[in-house]
Coordinates of C-alpha atoms in Angstrom, one line a residue:
Chain F
G213 CA -5.1 -27.5 12.6
Q214 CA -4.7 -24.2 14.4
N215 CA -7.8 -22.9 16.3
I216 CA -8.8 -20.0 18.5
D217 CA -12.1 -20.2 20.3
Q218 CA -14.0 -17.4 22.0
P219 CA -17.7 -16.7 22.7
T220 CA -19.5 -15.0 19.9
E221 CA -21.4 -12.6 22.0
M222 CA -21.7 -11.5 25.7
T223 CA -24.0 -9.0 27.5
A224 CA -23.1 -7.2 30.7
T225 CA -24.3 -4.3 32.7
E226 CA -22.7 -0.9 33.0
G227 CA -20.6 -0.8 36.1
A228 CA -20.2 -4.5 36.4
I229 CA -17.3 -6.9 35.6
V230 CA -17.1 -9.2 32.6
Q231 CA -14.7 -12.0 31.7
I232 CA -14.1 -12.9 28.1
N233 CA -12.5 -16.3 27.6
C234 CA -10.2 -17.5 24.8
T235 CA -8.9 -21.0 24.3
Y236 CA -6.3 -21.9 21.6
Q237 CA -4.7 -24.8 19.9
T238 CA -1.8 -23.7 17.9
S239 CA 1.5 -25.1 16.6
G240 CA 3.8 -23.5 19.1
F241 CA 3.3 -20.3 21.1
N242 CA 5.0 -17.0 21.1
G243 CA 2.5 -14.8 22.9
L244 CA -1.2 -13.9 23.1
F245 CA -2.8 -10.6 22.2
W246 CA -6.1 -9.0 23.0
Y247 CA -7.4 -6.3 20.6
Q248 CA -10.5 -4.1 21.0
Q249 CA -12.5 -3.3 17.8
H250 CA -15.4 -0.8 17.8
A251 CA -18.0 -1.4 15.1
G252 CA -16.8 0.0 11.8
E253 CA -13.3 0.8 13.1
A254 CA -9.8 -0.7 13.2
P255 CA -8.7 -3.1 15.9
T256 CA -6.6 -1.5 18.6
F257 CA -4.1 -3.2 20.9
L258 CA -5.2 -3.9 24.5
S259 CA -2.7 -6.4 26.0
Y260 CA 0.0 -8.9 25.4
N261 CA 0.8 -12.0 27.5
V262 CA 3.7 -14.3 27.0
L263 CA 4.2 -15.7 30.5
D264 CA 1.6 -17.3 32.7
G265 CA -0.2 -15.0 35.0
L266 CA -2.2 -11.8 35.2
E267 CA -1.3 -8.6 33.5
E268 CA -3.2 -5.6 34.8
K269 CA -3.7 -2.3 32.9
G270 CA -6.2 0.0 34.5
R271 CA -9.7 -1.4 34.2
F272 CA -8.5 -4.2 31.9
S273 CA -6.6 -7.3 33.0
S274 CA -5.5 -10.3 30.9
F275 CA -4.6 -13.7 32.1
L276 CA -2.6 -16.5 30.5
S277 CA -2.2 -20.2 31.3
R278 CA 0.0 -21.8 28.6
S279 CA -0.4 -25.3 30.0
K280 CA -4.2 -25.0 29.5
G281 CA -4.1 -23.1 26.3
Y282 CA -6.4 -20.5 27.9
S283 CA -6.6 -16.8 28.4
Y284 CA -9.2 -14.4 29.6
L285 CA -9.7 -10.7 29.4
L286 CA -11.3 -9.1 32.5
L287 CA -13.0 -5.8 32.2
K288 CA -14.0 -3.9 35.4
E289 CA -16.2 -1.0 36.1
L290 CA -17.8 -1.4 32.6
Q291 CA -18.6 1.7 30.7
M292 CA -20.9 2.1 27.7
K293 CA -17.9 2.9 25.5
D294 CA -16.6 -0.7 26.3
S295 CA -19.3 -2.0 23.9
A296 CA -17.1 -3.4 21.2
S297 CA -15.7 -6.7 19.8
Y298 CA -12.7 -8.2 21.6
L299 CA -10.3 -10.1 19.5
C300 CA -8.0 -12.8 20.8
A301 CA -4.9 -13.7 18.7
V302 CA -2.0 -16.1 19.3
T303 CA 1.5 -15.9 17.7
D304 CA 2.6 -19.4 16.7
S305 CA 6.0 -21.0 16.3
N306 CA 6.5 -19.2 12.9
Y307 CA 5.5 -15.9 14.4
Q308 CA 2.2 -15.9 12.4
L309 CA -0.7 -14.3 14.2
I310 CA -3.8 -16.6 14.4
W311 CA -7.0 -14.7 15.1
G312 CA -10.1 -15.7 16.9
A313 CA -13.5 -14.5 15.4
G314 CA -14.0 -12.1 18.2
T315 CA -16.4 -11.7 21.1
K316 CA -19.1 -8.9 20.7
L317 CA -19.6 -7.3 24.1
I318 CA -22.9 -5.5 24.6
I319 CA -23.2 -3.2 27.6
K320 CA -26.6 -2.4 28.9
P321 CA -27.4 0.6 31.2
Chain G
I208 CA -0.9 12.4 12.6
A209 CA 1.3 9.3 12.6
G210 CA -0.2 6.0 11.6
I211 CA -1.6 4.1 8.7
T212 CA -3.6 5.6 5.9
Q213 CA -5.8 3.4 3.6
A214 CA -7.7 4.4 0.4
P215 CA -10.4 4.2 -0.6
T216 CA -12.5 3.8 2.6
S217 CA -15.3 2.2 0.6
Q218 CA -15.7 1.0 -3.0
I219 CA -18.3 -0.8 -5.0
L220 CA -16.8 -2.7 -7.9
A221 CA -18.1 -4.7 -10.8
A222 CA -16.9 -8.3 -11.0
G223 CA -13.9 -8.7 -13.4
R224 CA -12.6 -5.2 -12.7
R225 CA -9.1 -4.5 -11.4
M226 CA -8.8 -2.7 -8.1
T227 CA -5.8 -1.4 -6.0
L228 CA -6.2 -0.7 -2.4
R229 CA -3.6 1.8 -1.2
C230 CA -1.8 1.7 2.2
T231 CA 0.7 4.1 3.5
Q232 CA 2.4 4.2 6.9
D233 CA 4.7 7.0 8.4
M234 CA 6.0 5.1 11.4
R235 CA 9.0 3.6 9.5
H236 CA 7.9 0.1 10.4
N237 CA 9.7 -2.7 8.6
A238 CA 6.7 -5.1 8.4
M239 CA 3.3 -4.6 6.8
Y240 CA 0.3 -6.8 6.3
W241 CA -2.9 -7.0 4.5
Y242 CA -5.9 -8.8 6.2
R243 CA -9.4 -9.4 5.3
Q244 CA -12.2 -9.5 7.9
D245 CA -15.5 -11.3 7.2
L246 CA -18.4 -11.7 9.5
G247 CA -18.0 -14.7 11.9
L248 CA -14.4 -15.2 10.9
G249 CA -11.1 -14.1 12.4
L250 CA -8.9 -11.7 10.5
R251 CA -7.2 -13.6 7.8
L252 CA -3.8 -12.7 6.5
I253 CA -3.6 -12.2 2.7
H254 CA 0.0 -11.1 2.2
Y255 CA 2.8 -9.6 4.2
S256 CA 6.1 -7.9 3.8
N257 CA 9.0 -8.3 6.2
T258 CA 10.9 -5.3 4.7
A259 CA 11.0 -3.1 1.6
G260 CA 11.6 -5.3 -1.5
T261 CA 10.2 -8.5 -0.1
T262 CA 6.7 -10.0 0.1
G263 CA 5.2 -13.2 1.3
K264 CA 1.9 -15.1 1.1
G265 CA -0.4 -15.4 4.0
E266 CA -3.4 -17.7 4.6
V267 CA -5.6 -16.5 1.7
P268 CA -3.4 -15.1 -1.1
D269 CA -5.2 -16.3 -4.2
G270 CA -6.6 -13.5 -6.3
Y271 CA -4.5 -10.9 -4.7
S272 CA -1.0 -9.4 -5.3
V273 CA 1.2 -6.9 -3.4
S274 CA 4.3 -5.0 -3.9
R275 CA 6.7 -3.2 -1.5
A276 CA 8.8 -0.8 -3.4
N277 CA 9.6 1.3 -0.4
T278 CA 9.2 1.3 3.4
D279 CA 6.0 3.4 3.5
D280 CA 3.8 2.0 0.8
F281 CA 2.1 -1.5 0.5
P282 CA -0.7 -1.6 -2.1
L283 CA -2.9 -4.6 -2.6
T284 CA -4.2 -5.4 -6.1
L285 CA -7.2 -7.5 -7.1
A286 CA -6.5 -8.4 -10.7
S287 CA -9.9 -9.5 -11.6
A288 CA -12.4 -9.0 -8.7
V289 CA -14.9 -11.7 -7.8
P290 CA -17.9 -11.5 -5.4
S291 CA -16.2 -13.7 -2.8
Q292 CA -13.7 -10.8 -2.4
T293 CA -16.4 -8.7 -0.9
S294 CA -15.0 -7.9 2.5
V295 CA -13.4 -5.3 4.8
Y296 CA -9.7 -5.0 4.1
F297 CA -7.2 -3.9 6.8
C298 CA -3.7 -2.9 6.3
A299 CA -1.4 -3.1 9.4
S300 CA 2.2 -2.7 10.3
S301 CA 4.6 -3.6 13.0
E302 CA 8.3 -2.8 13.8
A303 CA 9.4 -6.2 12.6
Y304 CA 7.8 -9.4 11.3
S305 CA 9.2 -11.8 13.9
D306 CA 8.0 -9.5 16.5
T307 CA 5.9 -9.8 19.6
G308 CA 4.9 -6.1 19.5
E309 CA 1.6 -4.8 18.6
L310 CA 0.1 -4.3 15.2
F311 CA -1.1 -0.9 14.1
F312 CA -4.1 -1.0 11.8
G313 CA -5.5 1.4 9.2
E314 CA -9.1 2.3 9.2
G315 CA -10.1 -0.3 6.7
S316 CA -11.3 -0.4 3.1
R317 CA -14.8 -1.8 2.6
L318 CA -15.0 -3.5 -0.8
T319 CA -18.2 -4.7 -2.4
V320 CA -17.9 -6.8 -5.6
L321 CA -21.1 -7.2 -7.6

């Protein structure tokens, strides 16, 4: 079966750095996405990785290792507005998106 | 403002009733999707459409139907609602189905079936 695993909840301190991990087992791989979803709102796109390595976009970076079926999202200089759920999703060989259940990130002052 | 509009934003419905959730996009995207989101589960695809005039079944299609008469509109119908269909429903679109581009989501429709 196809599976995406990510921690259910994480807590971090304002101004700090947090890493949210995602491991996946899918039939084929055509890319990995990270989305941010604030409570009661729609998911919004953060990043896309298809090759191994680190993609940096401002305070957010996303890493991919295809051989390990592993990705992480790194958030630096955390702000209170970063409190949200972070969704990992993988595109399989049929270009279907398989979604993780999301990681709820709580930022404390 | 460009994007995806869903209606209604929230609805309470008696079991057995018919309900249509509306979705309209103005980005001229070819592909559209309906997902449901339940606590503790990832987004699950209900139905999708590659282009106007075609639709396909996703992971959890039972009890739902869709149509795609034109590029902009993609309504989702529950023919006879059941309590297990209580969920938050998101409509989304992308430029193409077999696409590694991002999905754009509507604000969601929260449906409660009693």
